[in-house]
Tab-separated table of C-alpha atoms and ligand atoms in Angstrom:
chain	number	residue	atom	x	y	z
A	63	UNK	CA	96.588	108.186	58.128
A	64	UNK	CA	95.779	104.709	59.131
A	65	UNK	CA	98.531	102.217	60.543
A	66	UNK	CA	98.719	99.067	59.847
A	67	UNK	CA	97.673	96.665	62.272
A	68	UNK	CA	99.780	93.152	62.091
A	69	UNK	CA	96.743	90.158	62.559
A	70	UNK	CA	98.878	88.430	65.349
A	71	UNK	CA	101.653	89.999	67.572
A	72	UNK	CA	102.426	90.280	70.636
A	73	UNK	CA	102.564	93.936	72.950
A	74	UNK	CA	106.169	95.846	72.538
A	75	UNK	CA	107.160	98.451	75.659
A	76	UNK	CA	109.352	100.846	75.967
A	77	UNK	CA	108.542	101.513	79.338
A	78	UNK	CA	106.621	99.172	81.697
A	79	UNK	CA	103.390	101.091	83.519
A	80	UNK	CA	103.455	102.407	87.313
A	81	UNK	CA	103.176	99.324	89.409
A	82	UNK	CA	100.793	99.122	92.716
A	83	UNK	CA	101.043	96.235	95.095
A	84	UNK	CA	97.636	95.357	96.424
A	85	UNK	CA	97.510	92.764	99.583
A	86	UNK	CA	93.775	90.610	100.571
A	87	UNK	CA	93.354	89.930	103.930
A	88	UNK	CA	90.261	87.916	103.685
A	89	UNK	CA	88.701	87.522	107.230
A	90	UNK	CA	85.458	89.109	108.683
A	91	UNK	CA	83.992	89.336	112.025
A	92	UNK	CA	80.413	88.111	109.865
A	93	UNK	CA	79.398	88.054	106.049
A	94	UNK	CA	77.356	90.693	105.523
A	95	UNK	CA	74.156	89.097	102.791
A	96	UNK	CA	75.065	91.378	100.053
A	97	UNK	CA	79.186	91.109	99.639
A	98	UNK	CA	80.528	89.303	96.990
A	99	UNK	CA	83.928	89.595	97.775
A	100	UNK	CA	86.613	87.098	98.845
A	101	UNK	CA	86.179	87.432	102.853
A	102	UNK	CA	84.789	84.570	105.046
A	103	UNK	CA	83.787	84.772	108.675
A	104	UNK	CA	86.667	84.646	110.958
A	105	UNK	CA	85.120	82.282	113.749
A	106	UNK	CA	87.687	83.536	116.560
A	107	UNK	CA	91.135	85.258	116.083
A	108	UNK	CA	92.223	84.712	112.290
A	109	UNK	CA	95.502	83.066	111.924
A	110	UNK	CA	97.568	86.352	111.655
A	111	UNK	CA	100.758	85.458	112.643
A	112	UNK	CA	100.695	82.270	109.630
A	113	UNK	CA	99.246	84.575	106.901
A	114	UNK	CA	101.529	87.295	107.629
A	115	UNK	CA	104.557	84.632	107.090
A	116	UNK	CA	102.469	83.621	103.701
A	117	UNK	CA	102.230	87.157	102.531
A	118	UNK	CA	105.596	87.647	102.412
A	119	UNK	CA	106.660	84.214	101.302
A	120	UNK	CA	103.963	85.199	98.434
A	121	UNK	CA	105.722	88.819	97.545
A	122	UNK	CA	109.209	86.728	97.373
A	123	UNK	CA	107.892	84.066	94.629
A	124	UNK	CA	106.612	87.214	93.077
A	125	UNK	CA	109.847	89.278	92.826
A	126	UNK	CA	111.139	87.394	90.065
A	127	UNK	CA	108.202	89.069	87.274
A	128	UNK	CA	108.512	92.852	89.024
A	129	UNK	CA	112.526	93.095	89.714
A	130	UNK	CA	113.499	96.625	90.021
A	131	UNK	CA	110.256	98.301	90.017
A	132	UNK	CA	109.109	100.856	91.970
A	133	UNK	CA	105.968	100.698	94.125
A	134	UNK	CA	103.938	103.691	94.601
A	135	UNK	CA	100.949	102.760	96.216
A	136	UNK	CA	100.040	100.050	98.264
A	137	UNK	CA	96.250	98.928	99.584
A	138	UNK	CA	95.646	96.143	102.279
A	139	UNK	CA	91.887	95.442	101.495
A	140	UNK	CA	89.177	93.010	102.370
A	141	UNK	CA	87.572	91.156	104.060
A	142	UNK	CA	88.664	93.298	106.773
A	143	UNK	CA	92.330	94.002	107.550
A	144	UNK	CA	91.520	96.134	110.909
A	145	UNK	CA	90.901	92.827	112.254
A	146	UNK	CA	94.565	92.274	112.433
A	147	UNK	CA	96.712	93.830	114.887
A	148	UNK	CA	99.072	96.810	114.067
A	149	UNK	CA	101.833	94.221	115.414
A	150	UNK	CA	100.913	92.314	112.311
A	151	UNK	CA	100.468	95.138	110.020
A	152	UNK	CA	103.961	96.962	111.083
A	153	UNK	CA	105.172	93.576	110.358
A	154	UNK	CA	103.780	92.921	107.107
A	155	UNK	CA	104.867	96.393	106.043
A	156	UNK	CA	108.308	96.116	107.628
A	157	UNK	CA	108.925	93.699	105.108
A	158	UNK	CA	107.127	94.716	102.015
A	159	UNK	CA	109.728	97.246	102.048
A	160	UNK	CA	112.476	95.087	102.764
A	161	UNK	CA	111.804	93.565	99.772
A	162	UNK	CA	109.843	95.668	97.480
A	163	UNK	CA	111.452	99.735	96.561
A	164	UNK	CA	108.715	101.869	97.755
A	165	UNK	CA	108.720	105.480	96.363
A	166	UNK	CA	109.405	107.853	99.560
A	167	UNK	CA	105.862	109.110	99.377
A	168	UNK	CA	104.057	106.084	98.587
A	169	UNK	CA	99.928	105.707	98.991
A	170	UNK	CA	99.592	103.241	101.574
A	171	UNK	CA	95.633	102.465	102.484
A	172	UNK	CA	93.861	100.301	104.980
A	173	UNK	CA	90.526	99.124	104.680
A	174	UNK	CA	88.713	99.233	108.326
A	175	UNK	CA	85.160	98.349	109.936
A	176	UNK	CA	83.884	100.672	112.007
A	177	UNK	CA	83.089	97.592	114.064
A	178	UNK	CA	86.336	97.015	115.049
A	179	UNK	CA	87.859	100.319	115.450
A	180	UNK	CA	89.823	100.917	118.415
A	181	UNK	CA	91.466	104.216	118.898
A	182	UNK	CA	95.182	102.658	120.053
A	183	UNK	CA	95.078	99.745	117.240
A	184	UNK	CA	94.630	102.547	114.716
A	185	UNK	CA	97.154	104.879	115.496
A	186	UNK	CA	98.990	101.761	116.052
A	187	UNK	CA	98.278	101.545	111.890
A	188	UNK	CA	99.344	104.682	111.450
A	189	UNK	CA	102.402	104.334	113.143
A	190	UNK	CA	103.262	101.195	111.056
A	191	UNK	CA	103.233	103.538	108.133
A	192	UNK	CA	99.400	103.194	106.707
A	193	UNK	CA	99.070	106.806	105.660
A	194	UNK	CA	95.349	106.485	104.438
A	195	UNK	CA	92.322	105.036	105.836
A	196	UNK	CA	89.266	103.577	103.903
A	197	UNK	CA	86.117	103.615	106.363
A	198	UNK	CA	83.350	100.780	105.387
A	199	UNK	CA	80.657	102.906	106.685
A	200	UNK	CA	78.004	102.266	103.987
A	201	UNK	CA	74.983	103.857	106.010
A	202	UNK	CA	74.604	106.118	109.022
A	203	UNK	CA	70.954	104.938	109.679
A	204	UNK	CA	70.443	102.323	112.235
A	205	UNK	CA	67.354	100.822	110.414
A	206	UNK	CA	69.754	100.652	107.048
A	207	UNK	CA	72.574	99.487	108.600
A	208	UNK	CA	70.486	96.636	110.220
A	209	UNK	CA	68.917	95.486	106.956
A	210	UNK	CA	72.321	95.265	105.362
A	211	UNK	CA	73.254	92.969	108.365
A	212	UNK	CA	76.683	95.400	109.360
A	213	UNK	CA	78.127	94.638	113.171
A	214	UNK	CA	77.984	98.136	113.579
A	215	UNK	CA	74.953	100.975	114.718
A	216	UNK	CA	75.268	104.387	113.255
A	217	UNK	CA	77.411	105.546	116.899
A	218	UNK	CA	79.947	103.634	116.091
A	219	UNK	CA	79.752	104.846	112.785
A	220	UNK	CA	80.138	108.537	113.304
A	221	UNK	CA	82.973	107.946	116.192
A	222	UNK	CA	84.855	105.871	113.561
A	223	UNK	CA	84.749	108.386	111.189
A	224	UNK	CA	85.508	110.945	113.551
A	225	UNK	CA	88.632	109.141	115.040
A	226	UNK	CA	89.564	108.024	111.973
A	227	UNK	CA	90.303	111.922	110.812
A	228	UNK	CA	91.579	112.904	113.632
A	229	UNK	CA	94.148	110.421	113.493
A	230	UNK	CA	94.597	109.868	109.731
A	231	UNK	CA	93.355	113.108	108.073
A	232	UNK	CA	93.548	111.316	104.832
A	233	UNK	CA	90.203	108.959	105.248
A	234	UNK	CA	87.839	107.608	102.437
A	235	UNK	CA	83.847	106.363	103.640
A	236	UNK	CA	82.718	104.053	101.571
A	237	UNK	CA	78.821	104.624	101.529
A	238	UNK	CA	76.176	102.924	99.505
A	239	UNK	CA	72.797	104.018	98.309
A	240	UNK	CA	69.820	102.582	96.842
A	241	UNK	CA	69.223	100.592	99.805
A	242	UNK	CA	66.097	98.823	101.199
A	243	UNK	CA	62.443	100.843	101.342
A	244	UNK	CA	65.079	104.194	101.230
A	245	UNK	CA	63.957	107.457	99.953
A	246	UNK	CA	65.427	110.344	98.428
A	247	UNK	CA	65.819	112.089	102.460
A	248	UNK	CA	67.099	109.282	104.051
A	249	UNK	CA	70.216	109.185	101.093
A	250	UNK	CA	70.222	112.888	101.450
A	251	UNK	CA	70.411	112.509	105.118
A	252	UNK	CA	73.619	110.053	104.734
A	253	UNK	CA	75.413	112.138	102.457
A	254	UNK	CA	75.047	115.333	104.820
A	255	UNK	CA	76.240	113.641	108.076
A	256	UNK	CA	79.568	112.474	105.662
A	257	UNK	CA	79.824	116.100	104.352
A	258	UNK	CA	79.827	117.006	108.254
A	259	UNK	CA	82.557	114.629	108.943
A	260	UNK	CA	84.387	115.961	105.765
A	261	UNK	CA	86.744	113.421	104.819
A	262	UNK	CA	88.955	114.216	101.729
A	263	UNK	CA	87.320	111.197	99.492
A	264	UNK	CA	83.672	109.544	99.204
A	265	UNK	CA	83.058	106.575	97.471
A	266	UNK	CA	79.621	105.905	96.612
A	267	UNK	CA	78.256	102.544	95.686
A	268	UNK	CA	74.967	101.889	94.158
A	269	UNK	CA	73.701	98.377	96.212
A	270	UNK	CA	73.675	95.710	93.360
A	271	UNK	CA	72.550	92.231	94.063
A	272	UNK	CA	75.627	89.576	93.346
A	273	UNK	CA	75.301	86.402	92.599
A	274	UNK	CA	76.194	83.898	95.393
A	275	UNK	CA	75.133	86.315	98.213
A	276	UNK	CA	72.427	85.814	100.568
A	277	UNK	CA	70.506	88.916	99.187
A	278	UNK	CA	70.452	87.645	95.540
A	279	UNK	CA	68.432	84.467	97.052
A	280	UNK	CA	66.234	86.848	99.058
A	281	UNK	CA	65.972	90.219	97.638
A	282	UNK	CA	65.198	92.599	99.778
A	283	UNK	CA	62.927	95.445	98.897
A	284	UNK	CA	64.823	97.533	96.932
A	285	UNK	CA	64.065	100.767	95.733
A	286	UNK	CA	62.868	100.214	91.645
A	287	UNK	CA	65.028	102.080	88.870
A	288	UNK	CA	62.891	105.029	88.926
A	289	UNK	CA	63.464	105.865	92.897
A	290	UNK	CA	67.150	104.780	92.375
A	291	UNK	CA	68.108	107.612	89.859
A	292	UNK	CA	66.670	109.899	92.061
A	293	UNK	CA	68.069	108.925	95.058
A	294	UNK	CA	71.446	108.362	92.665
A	295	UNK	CA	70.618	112.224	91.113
A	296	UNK	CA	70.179	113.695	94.918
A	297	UNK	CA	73.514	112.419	96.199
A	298	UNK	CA	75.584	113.551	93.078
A	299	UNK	CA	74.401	117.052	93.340
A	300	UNK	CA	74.701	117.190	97.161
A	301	UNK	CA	78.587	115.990	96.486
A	302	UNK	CA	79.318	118.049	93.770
A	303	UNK	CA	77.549	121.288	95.827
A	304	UNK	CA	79.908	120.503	98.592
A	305	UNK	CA	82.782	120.350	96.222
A	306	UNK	CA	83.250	116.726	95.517
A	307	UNK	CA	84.854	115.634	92.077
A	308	UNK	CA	83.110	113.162	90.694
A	309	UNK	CA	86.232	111.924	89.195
A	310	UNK	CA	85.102	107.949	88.514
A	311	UNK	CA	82.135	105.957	88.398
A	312	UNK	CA	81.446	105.795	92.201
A	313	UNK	CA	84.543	107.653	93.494
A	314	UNK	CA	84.597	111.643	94.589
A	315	UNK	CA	87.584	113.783	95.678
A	316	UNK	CA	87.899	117.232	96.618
A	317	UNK	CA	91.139	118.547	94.632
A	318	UNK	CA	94.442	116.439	94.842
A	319	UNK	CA	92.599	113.973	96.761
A	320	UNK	CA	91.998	111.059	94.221
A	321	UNK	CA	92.578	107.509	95.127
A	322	UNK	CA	95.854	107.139	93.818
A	323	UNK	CA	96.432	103.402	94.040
A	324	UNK	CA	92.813	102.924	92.093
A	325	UNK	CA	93.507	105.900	89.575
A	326	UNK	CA	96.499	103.493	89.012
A	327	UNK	CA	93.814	100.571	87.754
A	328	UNK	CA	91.645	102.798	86.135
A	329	UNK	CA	94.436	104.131	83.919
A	330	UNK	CA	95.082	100.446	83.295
A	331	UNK	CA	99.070	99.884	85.714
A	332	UNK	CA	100.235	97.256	86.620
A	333	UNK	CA	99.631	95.544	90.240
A	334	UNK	CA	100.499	92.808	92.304
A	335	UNK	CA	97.989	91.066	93.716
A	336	UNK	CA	99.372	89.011	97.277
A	337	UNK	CA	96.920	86.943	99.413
A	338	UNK	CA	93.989	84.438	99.526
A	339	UNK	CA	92.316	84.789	95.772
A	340	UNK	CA	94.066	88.341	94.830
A	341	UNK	CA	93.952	89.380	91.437
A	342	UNK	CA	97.451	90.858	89.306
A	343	UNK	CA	97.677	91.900	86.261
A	344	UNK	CA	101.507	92.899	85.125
A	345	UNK	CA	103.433	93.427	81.981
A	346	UNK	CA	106.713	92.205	81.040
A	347	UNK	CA	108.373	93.945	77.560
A	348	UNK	CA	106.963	91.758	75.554
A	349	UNK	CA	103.703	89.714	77.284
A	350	UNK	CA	100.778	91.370	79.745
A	351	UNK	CA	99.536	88.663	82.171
A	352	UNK	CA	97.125	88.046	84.880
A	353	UNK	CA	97.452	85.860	87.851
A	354	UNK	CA	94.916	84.887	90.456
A	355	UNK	CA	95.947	83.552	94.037
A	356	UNK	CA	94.212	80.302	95.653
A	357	UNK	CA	90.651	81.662	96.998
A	358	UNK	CA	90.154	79.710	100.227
A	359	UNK	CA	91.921	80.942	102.832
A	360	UNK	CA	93.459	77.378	104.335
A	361	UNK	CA	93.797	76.322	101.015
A	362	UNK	CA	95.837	79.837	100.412
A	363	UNK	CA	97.934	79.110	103.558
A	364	UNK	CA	98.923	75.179	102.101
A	365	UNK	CA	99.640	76.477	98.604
A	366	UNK	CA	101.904	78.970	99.784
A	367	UNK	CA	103.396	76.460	102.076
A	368	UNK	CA	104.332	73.993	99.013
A	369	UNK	CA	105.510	77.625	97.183
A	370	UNK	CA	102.727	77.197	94.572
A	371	UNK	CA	100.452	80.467	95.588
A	372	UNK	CA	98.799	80.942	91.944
A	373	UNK	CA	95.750	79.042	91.070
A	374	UNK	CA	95.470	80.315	87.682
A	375	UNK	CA	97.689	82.502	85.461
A	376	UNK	CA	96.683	83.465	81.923
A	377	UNK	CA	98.315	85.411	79.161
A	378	UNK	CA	95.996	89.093	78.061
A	379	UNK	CA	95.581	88.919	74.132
A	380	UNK	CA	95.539	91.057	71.989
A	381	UNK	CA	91.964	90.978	71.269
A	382	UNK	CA	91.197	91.254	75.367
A	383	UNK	CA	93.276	94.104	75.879
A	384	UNK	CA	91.290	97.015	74.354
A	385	UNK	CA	88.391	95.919	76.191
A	386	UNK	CA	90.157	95.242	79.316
A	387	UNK	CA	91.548	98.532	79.132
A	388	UNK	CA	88.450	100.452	78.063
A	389	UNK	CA	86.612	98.777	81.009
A	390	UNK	CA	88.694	100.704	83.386
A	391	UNK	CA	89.712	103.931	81.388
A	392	UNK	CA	86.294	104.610	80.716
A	393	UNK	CA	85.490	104.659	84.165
A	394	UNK	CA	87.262	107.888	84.841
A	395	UNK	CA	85.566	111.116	83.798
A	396	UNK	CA	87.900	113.201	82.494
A	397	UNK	CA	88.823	109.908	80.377
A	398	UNK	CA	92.755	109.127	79.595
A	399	UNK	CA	95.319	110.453	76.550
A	400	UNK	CA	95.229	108.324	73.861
A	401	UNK	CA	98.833	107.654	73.833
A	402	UNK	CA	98.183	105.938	76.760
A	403	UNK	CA	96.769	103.369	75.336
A	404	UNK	CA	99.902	102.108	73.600
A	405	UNK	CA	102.074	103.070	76.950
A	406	UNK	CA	99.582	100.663	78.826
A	407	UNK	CA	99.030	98.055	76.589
A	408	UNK	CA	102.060	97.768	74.322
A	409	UNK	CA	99.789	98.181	70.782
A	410	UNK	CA	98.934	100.646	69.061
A	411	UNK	CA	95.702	102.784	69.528
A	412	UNK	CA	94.959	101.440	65.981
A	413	UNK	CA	93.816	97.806	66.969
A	414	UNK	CA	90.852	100.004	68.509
A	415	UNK	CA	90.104	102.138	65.818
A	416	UNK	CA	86.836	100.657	64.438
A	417	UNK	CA	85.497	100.666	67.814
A	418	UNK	CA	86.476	104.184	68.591
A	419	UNK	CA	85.252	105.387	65.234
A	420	UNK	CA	81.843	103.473	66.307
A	421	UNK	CA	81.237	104.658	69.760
A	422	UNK	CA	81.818	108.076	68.848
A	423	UNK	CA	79.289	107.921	66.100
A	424	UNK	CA	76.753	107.003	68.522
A	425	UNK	CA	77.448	109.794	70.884
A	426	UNK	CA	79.156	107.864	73.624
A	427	UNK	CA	82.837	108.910	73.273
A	428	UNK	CA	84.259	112.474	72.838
A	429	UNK	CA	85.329	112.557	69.028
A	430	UNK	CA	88.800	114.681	70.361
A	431	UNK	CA	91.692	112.370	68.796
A	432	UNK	CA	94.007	113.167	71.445
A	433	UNK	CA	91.535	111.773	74.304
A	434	UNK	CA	89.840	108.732	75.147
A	435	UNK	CA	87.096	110.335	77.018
A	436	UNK	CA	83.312	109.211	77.751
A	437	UNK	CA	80.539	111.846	76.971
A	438	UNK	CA	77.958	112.461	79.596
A	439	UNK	CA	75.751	109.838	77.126
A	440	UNK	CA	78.671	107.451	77.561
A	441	UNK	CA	79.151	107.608	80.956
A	442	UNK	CA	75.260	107.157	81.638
A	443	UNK	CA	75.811	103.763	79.520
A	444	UNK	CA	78.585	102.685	80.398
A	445	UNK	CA	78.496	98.985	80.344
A	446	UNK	CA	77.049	99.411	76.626
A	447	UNK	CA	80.019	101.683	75.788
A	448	UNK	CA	82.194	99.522	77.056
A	449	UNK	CA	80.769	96.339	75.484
A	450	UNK	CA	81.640	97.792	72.261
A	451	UNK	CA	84.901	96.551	72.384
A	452	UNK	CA	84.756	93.339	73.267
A	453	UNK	CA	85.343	90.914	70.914
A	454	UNK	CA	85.413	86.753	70.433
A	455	UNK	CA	88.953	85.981	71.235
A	456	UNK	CA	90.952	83.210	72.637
A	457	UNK	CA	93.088	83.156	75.268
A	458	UNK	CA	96.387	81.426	76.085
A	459	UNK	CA	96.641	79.892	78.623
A	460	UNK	CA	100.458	80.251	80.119
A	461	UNK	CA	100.180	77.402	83.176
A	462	UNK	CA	97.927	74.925	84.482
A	463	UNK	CA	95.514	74.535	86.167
A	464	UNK	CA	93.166	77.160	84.415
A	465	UNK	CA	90.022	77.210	86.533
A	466	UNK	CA	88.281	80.500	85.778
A	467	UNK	CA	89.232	83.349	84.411
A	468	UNK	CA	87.574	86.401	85.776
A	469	UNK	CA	87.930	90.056	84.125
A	470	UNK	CA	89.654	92.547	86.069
A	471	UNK	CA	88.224	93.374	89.113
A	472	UNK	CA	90.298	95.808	90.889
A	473	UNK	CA	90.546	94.313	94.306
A	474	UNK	CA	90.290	97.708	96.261
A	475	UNK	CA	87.906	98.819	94.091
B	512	SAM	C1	85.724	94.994	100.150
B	512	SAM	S1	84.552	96.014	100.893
B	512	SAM	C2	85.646	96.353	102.258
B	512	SAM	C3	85.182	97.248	103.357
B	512	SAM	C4	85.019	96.615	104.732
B	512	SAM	N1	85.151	95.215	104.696
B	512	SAM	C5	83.630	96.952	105.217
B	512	SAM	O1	82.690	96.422	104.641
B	512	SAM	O2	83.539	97.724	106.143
B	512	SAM	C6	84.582	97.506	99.940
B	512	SAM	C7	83.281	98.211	99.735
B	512	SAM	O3	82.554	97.662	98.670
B	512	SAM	C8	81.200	98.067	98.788
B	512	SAM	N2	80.336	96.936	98.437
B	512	SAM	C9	80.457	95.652	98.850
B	512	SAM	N3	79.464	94.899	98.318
B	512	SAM	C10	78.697	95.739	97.558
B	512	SAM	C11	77.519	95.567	96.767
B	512	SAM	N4	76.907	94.384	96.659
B	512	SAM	N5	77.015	96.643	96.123
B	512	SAM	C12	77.629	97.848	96.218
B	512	SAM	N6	78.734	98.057	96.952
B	512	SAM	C13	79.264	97.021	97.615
B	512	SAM	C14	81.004	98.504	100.230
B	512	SAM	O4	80.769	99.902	100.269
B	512	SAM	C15	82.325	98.159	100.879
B	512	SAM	O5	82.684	99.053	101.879
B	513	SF4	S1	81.157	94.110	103.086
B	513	SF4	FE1	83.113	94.230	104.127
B	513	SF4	S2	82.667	93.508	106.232
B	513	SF4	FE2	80.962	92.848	104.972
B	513	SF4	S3	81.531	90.755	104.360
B	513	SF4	FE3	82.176	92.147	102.704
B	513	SF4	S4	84.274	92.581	103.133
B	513	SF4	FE4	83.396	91.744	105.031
């Protein structure tokens, strides 16, 4: 039966989505030529005691659009928040739960260089209540780890990750592949010495050259398509042989071990997005919203100051949302339910059904109604699949200034 899909309206809830609380801290010992991300280089000791103050002062101006909900995961991501002391993390947490309900068994992840790992600030961490660590190891070859300009060797690398279990248990590595002159061994190499280590979850990011970095102005010698899908094919069988979910795009779990805070993105919750240039997208009953945070740190620090943290905050339409949600869902192997569409978005699957009808006609999308689910053709072109449903649409623009308005880009990733 088809439903009848109103030409305007806006999204009706009955109950809100889970909502995650993700916090930037956007300092680095050095910018590494290939990042992207919102982190500058901390030229001596960051100002943690001021952004710590701004953080919260942040979260309270917040409260207003998230009263009474319940946080179940929480990620402190970079930059690189194991620059800060646990002093400054205990506090920070202290009073993220003085003012924010988190569940009793809440996700809460750190995001740490193995350059800066010392064994007492760590358990110092722990003890401030971070219950999972994410490891930025990305190689553990000296000559890779050089050419991607890291502060750390491949030492340091292993007795990061090795600490890092012994004291967290619950660790991710992020590791990339597809990196300068490297062959099918050397990736092969990198995924055994993780497998040796044995953390509970791998993420695995294929190098890409962003705009704005040093290494889109001087590419470095990267392997060519051909030698990446090998390299790509050699490390997906070596995970999944040693029992590694491939569960999203880059991400791998053994059993019960998923990223909970970015499973929360990828099936399209809410979050709150605190700190220099952090990303949110939440829903009220009637309205789903995103809000971005002023980008430069100092700039961060005055806004907050003057209680005016958001540099730009935009209302989702109703012709953004399908995409926006199929841009995560899609992501996740095993797909989502269909009704979850309408729990996450507040309309009806039906505003996506030429789209649906159309990417399962070409082979990309499972045709079960009940799931919203990628076929192995679909998840091998992704961006097309997902491109599918985007469509020409306006957006409206809630306050001023509107600067730039960037699709979601999970902060944690
Ligand atoms: C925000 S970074 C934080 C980790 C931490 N700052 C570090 O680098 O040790 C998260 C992860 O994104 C990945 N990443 C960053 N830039 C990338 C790029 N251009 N291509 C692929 N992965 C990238 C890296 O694996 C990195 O660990
Ligand atoms: S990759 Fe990590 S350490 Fe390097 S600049 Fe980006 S956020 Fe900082």
């Amino acid at each position: 039966m088809k439903v009848a899909v109103p030409a305007i309206g806006r999204p009706r809830f009955t109950a809100l989505p889970p909502l995650s609380l993700y916090v930037h801290i956007p300092w680095c010992v050095r910018k590494c030529p290939y990042c992207d991300f919102n982190s500058h280089e901390a030229r001596g000791d960051p100002p943690e005691g001021a952004y710590v103050d701004a953080l919260l002062a942040d979260l309270e101006f917040a409260l207003p659009a998230i009263w009474g909900r319940k946080v179940a995961t929480v990620f402190i991501g970079g930059g690189t928040p194991s620059l800060f002391s646990a002093a400054a993390i205990d506090r920070l947490l202290a009073g993220v739960r003085a003012r924010l309900p988190l569940t009793p068994d809440a996700e809460i992840t750190l995001e740490a260089n193995p350059g800066t790992f010392e064994r007492d600030r760590f358990a110092g961490f722990k003890a401030a209540g971070v219950n999972r660590l994410s490891l930025g190891i990305q190689s553990f070859d000296d000559a890779h780890l050089g050419a991607l300009g890291r502060i750390h060797d491949a030492r340091e690398a292993r007795a990061a990750a090795e600490a890092a279990l012994s004291i967290f248990g619950n660790v991710n590595f992020d590791l990339m592949y597809a990196l300068p002159e490297q062959t099918v061994a050397q990736a092969q190499a990198d995924v055994a010495t993780a497998l040796e280590c044995g953390p509970p979850h791998l993420s695995f990011y294929h190098l890409t050259l962003e705009p704005n970095t040093l290494f889109h102005r001087h590419p470095p010698p990267l392997p060519d398509d051909d030698a990446a899908a090998d390299i790509e094919d050699a490390v997906h069988a070596a995970l999944a042989d040693a029992g590694y979910g491939r569960y999203e795009t880059s991400a791998f779990a053994r059993p019960g071990h998923e990223s909970r805070h970015n499973l929360n993105y990828w099936q399209f919750g809410d979050y709150l997005g605190i700190g220099a240039g952090a990303h949110s997208k939440l829903s009220l009953p009637d309205r789903v919203f995103r809000q971005v945070r002023w980008k430069q740190p100092q700039q961060y620090l005055e806004q907050v100051g003057r209680g005016l943290p958001l540099q730009e905050e935009t209302a989702v339409t109703r012709d953004d949302i399908g995409f926006e949600f199929m841009l995560n869902a899609l992501r996740l192997t095993a797909g989502v339910t269909a009704a979850s569409f309408a729990e996450r978005t507040g309309y009806p699957l039906a505003i996506v059904e030429r789209e649906l009808a159309d990417a399962v006609s070409r082979g990309l999308l499972d045709g079960n109604p009940a799931t919203i689910r990628p076929t192995a053709l679909g998840r091998r072109f992704l961006n097309d699949l997902q491109a599918l449903f985007l469509r020409d649409g306006g957006r409206d623009v809630v306050t001023a200034p509107l600067v730039r308005w960037e699709p979601a880009a999970p902060a944690g990733r």
